[in-house]
Amino acid sequence: MRVASLLPSATELLFAIGAGDSVVGVTHECDWPPEARSLPVLTASLFDHQGASSGEIDRHIRSAVHQGSGIYALDAARLAELKPDLIVTQELCEVCAVSYRQVESAVRELPGEVPILSLEPNSLDDIMETAEVLGRATLHEEGAARLVAAMRRRIAAVAALPPVEGDRPGVACIEWTDPLMAGGHWVPEMVRIAGGDDELGAEGSPSEQVDWDHVIEADPDAMVLMPCGYGLERSLASAADVTGLPFFLDLPCAESGRVAAVDGSSYFNRPGPRIVDGLELLAAILRTRPGDPLPAGAAWVPAV
């Protein structure tokens, strides 16, 4: 089987279930596992966001989506050359991957009937079910079953941790810093399992823009900055978008120093196997004293 993966999380899942040898093409954002970086690239960003602020990126994306121009290009000619038997993509978010309409248009030009598998997870169970769907589609059901079993064991281990000291903490998960976006889908569920209560998002619901008054009302004991698509270094660099806002210093999380940045791209934004690493990071953030070392992929935001 020859699989074109147009979704970074799908690429990770395909390799994790043992179907990596079947992947013949990936996106420009498929950076994990390392082997994926050597595969033919089928997409490109239409906006060079290197050096751009979070606000500039947001304004460009909103304008492009409003105009219907999209923010990614799909190399239909190269897709045809690769002769895929299956194309994996998603319809959940036009910001996360090449649009489903572009994929459908390119597939119409391919000979025969090439199936498109659209993945739309909204919860941790959905992510694991996605692994099983890919396992059936690629004849790697045993590998998918092993992956899901391992993920469930790690999730159960986090759920079984001793409670966080004191009252159960309220947590604000920030998925974008300008404008403020609260993490949704599986993120609030991760917070609950890690030992906190998500004060801004709802389990299974999309990420939503929130205003500063909402954050003040939430009065979070901890804040986790996980900008979509950002690694840890860039998440830390964008922290000032939030910590510099009026009244930030009056929040309990600012007073206690329990404000952390994470590698959102690897461990929170992508619904793939490393989402469990993100869960473990959340548990560590809630149980580690501010200023003490955190596991790789997370860091305390320096006090303002």
CSV table of C-alpha atoms in Angstrom, one decimal:
chain,number,residue,atom,x,y,z
A,1,MET,CA,0.0,0.0,0.0
A,2,ARG,CA,1.1,3.6,-0.8
A,3,VAL,CA,-0.2,6.2,1.6
A,4,ALA,CA,0.0,10.0,1.2
A,5,SER,CA,-0.3,11.6,4.6
A,6,LEU,CA,-1.5,15.2,4.5
A,7,LEU,CA,-1.6,15.6,8.3
A,8,PRO,CA,1.3,15.6,10.7
A,9,SER,CA,-0.5,13.7,13.4
A,10,ALA,CA,-1.5,11.0,10.9
A,11,THR,CA,2.1,10.7,9.8
A,12,GLU,CA,3.1,10.1,13.5
A,13,LEU,CA,0.4,7.6,14.0
A,14,LEU,CA,1.2,5.7,10.8
A,15,PHE,CA,4.8,5.3,11.8
A,16,ALA,CA,3.8,4.4,15.4
A,17,ILE,CA,1.6,1.5,14.3
A,18,GLY,CA,4.3,0.2,12.0
A,19,ALA,CA,3.0,1.5,8.7
A,20,GLY,CA,5.8,3.9,8.1
A,21,ASP,CA,7.1,2.0,5.1
A,22,SER,CA,3.8,2.6,3.4
A,23,VAL,CA,4.0,6.4,3.6
A,24,VAL,CA,5.2,7.8,0.3
A,25,GLY,CA,4.5,11.5,0.8
A,26,VAL,CA,4.0,13.9,3.7
A,27,THR,CA,3.4,17.6,4.4
A,28,HIS,CA,6.0,20.3,5.0
A,29,GLU,CA,5.1,20.2,8.7
A,30,CYS,CA,5.6,16.4,9.1
A,31,ASP,CA,8.8,16.5,11.3
A,32,TRP,CA,8.2,13.5,13.5
A,33,PRO,CA,9.5,10.8,13.5
A,34,PRO,CA,12.8,11.9,12.0
A,35,GLU,CA,12.4,9.4,9.1
A,36,ALA,CA,9.4,11.3,7.9
A,37,ARG,CA,11.6,14.3,7.0
A,38,SER,CA,13.2,12.5,4.2
A,39,LEU,CA,10.0,11.7,2.4
A,40,PRO,CA,8.6,13.6,-0.6
A,41,VAL,CA,6.9,16.8,0.5
A,42,LEU,CA,3.4,17.5,-0.9
A,43,THR,CA,2.4,20.8,0.7
A,44,ALA,CA,3.9,24.3,1.3
A,45,SER,CA,2.8,27.3,3.3
A,46,LEU,CA,1.7,30.3,1.3
A,47,PHE,CA,2.8,32.6,4.2
A,48,ASP,CA,6.3,32.9,5.5
A,49,HIS,CA,5.6,33.3,9.2
A,50,GLN,CA,9.3,33.2,10.4
A,51,GLY,CA,9.8,36.3,12.4
A,52,ALA,CA,6.1,37.2,12.3
A,53,SER,CA,4.3,38.0,15.6
A,54,SER,CA,1.3,35.9,16.7
A,55,GLY,CA,-0.9,38.8,15.9
A,56,GLU,CA,0.5,39.1,12.4
A,57,ILE,CA,0.1,35.4,11.8
A,58,ASP,CA,-3.5,35.5,13.0
A,59,ARG,CA,-4.4,38.5,10.8
A,60,HIS,CA,-2.9,36.8,7.7
A,61,ILE,CA,-4.7,33.5,8.3
A,62,ARG,CA,-8.1,35.2,9.0
A,63,SER,CA,-7.7,37.3,5.8
A,64,ALA,CA,-6.8,34.2,3.7
A,65,VAL,CA,-9.6,32.1,5.1
A,66,HIS,CA,-12.1,35.0,4.6
A,67,GLN,CA,-11.1,35.4,1.0
A,68,GLY,CA,-11.2,31.7,0.4
A,69,SER,CA,-7.6,31.5,-0.8
A,70,GLY,CA,-6.4,29.1,1.7
A,71,ILE,CA,-3.0,29.1,3.5
A,72,TYR,CA,-1.4,26.0,2.1
A,73,ALA,CA,-0.5,24.8,-1.4
A,74,LEU,CA,-0.9,21.2,-2.5
A,75,ASP,CA,1.5,19.8,-5.1
A,76,ALA,CA,-1.1,17.9,-7.1
A,77,ALA,CA,1.4,16.9,-9.8
A,78,ARG,CA,3.8,15.3,-7.3
A,79,LEU,CA,0.9,13.6,-5.6
A,80,ALA,CA,-0.1,12.1,-8.9
A,81,GLU,CA,3.5,10.9,-9.5
A,82,LEU,CA,3.5,9.1,-6.1
A,83,LYS,CA,0.5,7.0,-7.2
A,84,PRO,CA,-1.1,6.7,-3.7
A,85,ASP,CA,-3.6,4.0,-2.8
A,86,LEU,CA,-4.8,6.0,0.1
A,87,ILE,CA,-4.8,9.7,1.1
A,88,VAL,CA,-5.1,10.7,4.8
A,89,THR,CA,-6.2,14.2,5.7
A,90,GLN,CA,-8.8,16.1,7.8
A,91,GLU,CA,-11.7,18.5,7.6
A,92,LEU,CA,-11.5,19.7,11.2
A,93,CYS,CA,-9.4,22.8,10.7
A,94,GLU,CA,-8.2,24.7,7.6
A,95,VAL,CA,-5.4,26.2,9.7
A,96,CYS,CA,-4.0,22.8,10.7
A,97,ALA,CA,-3.7,21.3,7.2
A,98,VAL,CA,-4.3,21.7,3.5
A,99,SER,CA,-8.0,22.2,3.0
A,100,TYR,CA,-10.2,19.1,2.2
A,101,ARG,CA,-11.5,20.9,-0.9
A,102,GLN,CA,-8.0,21.1,-2.3
A,103,VAL,CA,-7.5,17.4,-1.6
A,104,GLU,CA,-10.7,16.4,-3.3
A,105,SER,CA,-9.8,18.5,-6.3
A,106,ALA,CA,-6.4,16.9,-6.7
A,107,VAL,CA,-7.9,13.4,-6.2
A,108,ARG,CA,-10.3,13.9,-9.1
A,109,GLU,CA,-7.3,14.2,-11.4
A,110,LEU,CA,-5.8,10.9,-10.3
A,111,PRO,CA,-6.5,7.7,-12.2
A,112,GLY,CA,-8.9,5.3,-10.7
A,113,GLU,CA,-10.7,5.9,-7.4
A,114,VAL,CA,-8.2,6.8,-4.6
A,115,PRO,CA,-10.0,6.8,-1.2
A,116,ILE,CA,-9.6,9.8,1.1
A,117,LEU,CA,-9.6,9.0,4.8
A,118,SER,CA,-10.5,12.1,6.9
A,119,LEU,CA,-9.6,12.0,10.6
A,120,GLU,CA,-11.6,14.1,13.0
A,121,PRO,CA,-10.7,13.4,16.6
A,122,ASN,CA,-12.1,15.5,19.5
A,123,SER,CA,-11.0,13.5,22.5
A,124,LEU,CA,-8.3,11.2,23.7
A,125,ASP,CA,-10.5,8.2,23.0
A,126,ASP,CA,-11.0,9.6,19.5
A,127,ILE,CA,-7.3,9.8,18.9
A,128,MET,CA,-6.8,6.2,19.9
A,129,GLU,CA,-9.7,5.2,17.7
A,130,THR,CA,-8.0,7.1,14.9
A,131,ALA,CA,-4.9,4.8,15.3
A,132,GLU,CA,-7.2,1.8,15.1
A,133,VAL,CA,-8.8,3.2,11.9
A,134,LEU,CA,-5.4,3.7,10.3
A,135,GLY,CA,-4.5,0.2,11.4
A,136,ARG,CA,-7.4,-1.3,9.6
A,137,ALA,CA,-6.9,0.8,6.5
A,138,THR,CA,-3.2,-0.2,6.2
A,139,LEU,CA,-3.5,-3.8,7.5
A,140,HIS,CA,-1.5,-2.9,10.6
A,141,GLU,CA,-4.2,-3.7,13.2
A,142,GLU,CA,-1.8,-5.5,15.6
A,143,GLY,CA,0.5,-2.5,15.6
A,144,ALA,CA,-2.4,-0.2,16.3
A,145,ALA,CA,-3.6,-2.4,19.1
A,146,ARG,CA,-0.2,-2.3,20.7
A,147,LEU,CA,0.0,1.5,20.4
A,148,VAL,CA,-3.4,2.0,21.9
A,149,ALA,CA,-2.7,-0.3,24.8
A,150,ALA,CA,0.5,1.5,25.6
A,151,MET,CA,-1.3,4.9,25.4
A,152,ARG,CA,-4.0,3.7,27.7
A,153,ARG,CA,-1.5,2.4,30.2
A,154,ARG,CA,0.2,5.7,30.4
A,155,ILE,CA,-3.0,7.6,30.6
A,156,ALA,CA,-4.1,5.4,33.5
A,157,ALA,CA,-0.8,5.9,35.2
A,158,VAL,CA,-1.3,9.7,35.2
A,159,ALA,CA,-4.9,9.4,36.4
A,160,ALA,CA,-3.7,7.3,39.3
A,161,LEU,CA,-1.1,9.9,40.5
A,162,PRO,CA,-1.7,11.4,44.0
A,163,PRO,CA,-3.9,14.5,43.9
A,164,VAL,CA,-2.2,17.9,43.6
A,165,GLU,CA,-1.5,19.3,47.0
A,166,GLY,CA,-4.2,21.6,48.3
A,167,ASP,CA,-7.4,22.4,46.4
A,168,ARG,CA,-7.8,21.1,42.9
A,169,PRO,CA,-6.2,23.8,40.7
A,170,GLY,CA,-8.0,25.8,38.0
A,171,VAL,CA,-5.9,25.8,34.8
A,172,ALA,CA,-6.0,28.2,31.8
A,173,CYS,CA,-4.6,26.6,28.6
A,174,ILE,CA,-3.7,29.3,26.0
A,175,GLU,CA,-3.6,27.9,22.5
A,176,TRP,CA,-2.9,31.2,20.9
A,177,THR,CA,-1.6,34.4,22.5
A,178,ASP,CA,-2.8,37.2,20.1
A,179,PRO,CA,-5.7,37.1,20.1
A,180,LEU,CA,-6.2,34.9,23.2
A,181,MET,CA,-7.5,31.4,22.3
A,182,ALA,CA,-8.4,28.8,24.8
A,183,GLY,CA,-7.4,25.2,24.1
A,184,GLY,CA,-10.3,22.9,23.2
A,185,HIS,CA,-11.0,19.4,21.9
A,186,TRP,CA,-8.9,17.0,23.9
A,187,VAL,CA,-7.0,19.7,26.0
A,188,PRO,CA,-9.6,20.2,28.8
A,189,GLU,CA,-9.8,16.4,29.1
A,190,MET,CA,-6.0,16.2,29.5
A,191,VAL,CA,-6.2,18.9,32.2
A,192,ARG,CA,-8.8,16.9,34.1
A,193,ILE,CA,-6.8,13.7,34.0
A,194,ALA,CA,-3.6,15.5,35.0
A,195,GLY,CA,-5.3,16.7,38.2
A,196,GLY,CA,-6.8,20.1,37.4
A,197,ASP,CA,-9.9,21.8,36.1
A,198,ASP,CA,-9.8,23.7,32.8
A,199,GLU,CA,-11.3,27.1,33.4
A,200,LEU,CA,-11.5,28.3,29.8
A,201,GLY,CA,-12.2,25.3,27.6
A,202,ALA,CA,-14.8,22.5,27.4
A,203,GLU,CA,-14.1,18.9,26.7
A,204,GLY,CA,-14.7,17.9,23.1
A,205,SER,CA,-15.5,21.5,22.1
A,206,PRO,CA,-13.4,23.5,19.6
A,207,SER,CA,-10.8,26.0,20.7
A,208,GLU,CA,-12.4,29.4,21.2
A,209,GLN,CA,-11.2,33.0,21.3
A,210,VAL,CA,-11.6,34.4,24.8
A,211,ASP,CA,-11.3,38.0,26.0
A,212,TRP,CA,-9.2,39.2,28.9
A,213,ASP,CA,-12.2,39.7,31.2
A,214,HIS,CA,-13.0,36.0,30.8
A,215,VAL,CA,-9.4,35.1,32.0
A,216,ILE,CA,-9.8,37.4,35.0
A,217,GLU,CA,-13.1,35.8,35.9
A,218,ALA,CA,-11.6,32.4,35.6
A,219,ASP,CA,-8.9,33.4,38.1
A,220,PRO,CA,-6.6,30.4,37.2
A,221,ASP,CA,-4.2,28.9,39.7
A,222,ALA,CA,-2.0,27.7,36.8
A,223,MET,CA,-1.5,28.8,33.1
A,224,VAL,CA,-0.1,26.8,30.3
A,225,LEU,CA,1.0,28.5,27.1
A,226,MET,CA,0.7,26.0,24.2
A,227,PRO,CA,0.4,28.1,21.0
A,228,CYS,CA,-0.7,26.0,18.0
A,229,GLY,CA,2.3,25.1,15.8
A,230,TYR,CA,4.9,26.5,18.2
A,231,GLY,CA,7.8,24.6,19.7
A,232,LEU,CA,9.0,25.4,23.3
A,233,GLU,CA,11.4,28.2,22.3
A,234,ARG,CA,8.8,30.1,20.3
A,235,SER,CA,6.1,29.5,23.0
A,236,LEU,CA,8.4,31.1,25.5
A,237,ALA,CA,9.1,34.0,23.1
A,238,SER,CA,5.3,34.6,22.8
A,239,ALA,CA,4.7,34.6,26.5
A,240,ALA,CA,4.9,38.4,26.7
A,241,ASP,CA,1.8,38.6,24.6
A,242,VAL,CA,0.0,37.3,27.7
A,243,THR,CA,2.2,38.3,30.7
A,244,GLY,CA,2.3,41.9,29.5
A,245,LEU,CA,-1.5,42.3,29.4
A,246,PRO,CA,-3.3,44.5,32.0
A,247,PHE,CA,-4.0,42.8,35.4
A,248,PHE,CA,-2.0,39.7,34.5
A,249,LEU,CA,0.1,40.1,37.7
A,250,ASP,CA,-3.1,40.0,39.8
A,251,LEU,CA,-3.9,36.5,38.7
A,252,PRO,CA,-3.2,33.6,41.1
A,253,CYS,CA,-1.0,31.9,38.6
A,254,ALA,CA,1.2,35.0,38.2
A,255,GLU,CA,1.4,35.5,42.0
A,256,SER,CA,2.5,31.9,42.5
A,257,GLY,CA,4.7,31.7,39.4
A,258,ARG,CA,2.8,28.7,38.1
A,259,VAL,CA,2.9,29.8,34.4
A,260,ALA,CA,4.5,27.4,32.0
A,261,ALA,CA,5.2,27.2,28.3
A,262,VAL,CA,5.2,24.0,26.4
A,263,ASP,CA,6.1,22.6,23.0
A,264,GLY,CA,2.5,22.8,21.8
A,265,SER,CA,3.2,21.5,18.3
A,266,SER,CA,4.7,18.2,19.5
A,267,TYR,CA,2.6,17.4,22.6
A,268,PHE,CA,-0.7,19.3,22.6
A,269,ASN,CA,-1.9,20.6,19.2
A,270,ARG,CA,-1.4,17.4,17.2
A,271,PRO,CA,-3.8,14.5,17.9
A,272,GLY,CA,-1.1,11.8,17.6
A,273,PRO,CA,0.7,9.4,19.9
A,274,ARG,CA,2.8,12.1,21.6
A,275,ILE,CA,-0.4,13.6,23.1
A,276,VAL,CA,0.3,11.3,26.1
A,277,ASP,CA,3.6,13.0,26.5
A,278,GLY,CA,1.6,16.2,26.8
A,279,LEU,CA,-0.6,14.7,29.4
A,280,GLU,CA,2.5,13.7,31.5
A,281,LEU,CA,3.9,17.3,31.0
A,282,LEU,CA,0.6,18.7,32.4
A,283,ALA,CA,0.8,16.4,35.4
A,284,ALA,CA,4.4,17.5,36.1
A,285,ILE,CA,3.5,21.2,35.8
A,286,LEU,CA,0.8,20.8,38.3
A,287,ARG,CA,3.0,18.9,40.8
A,288,THR,CA,6.4,20.6,40.4
A,289,ARG,CA,7.3,23.7,42.4
A,290,PRO,CA,7.6,26.8,40.2
A,291,GLY,CA,11.3,27.3,39.4
A,292,ASP,CA,12.2,23.7,39.8
A,293,PRO,CA,13.1,21.8,36.6
A,294,LEU,CA,10.4,20.5,34.3
A,295,PRO,CA,10.6,17.6,31.9
A,296,ALA,CA,11.8,18.3,28.3
A,297,GLY,CA,9.2,20.0,26.3
A,298,ALA,CA,8.1,22.4,29.1
A,299,ALA,CA,9.6,25.3,31.0
A,300,TRP,CA,8.5,27.9,33.5
A,301,VAL,CA,7.9,31.3,32.2
A,302,PRO,CA,10.2,33.8,33.9
A,303,ALA,CA,8.6,36.1,36.4
A,304,VAL,CA,7.6,39.5,35.0
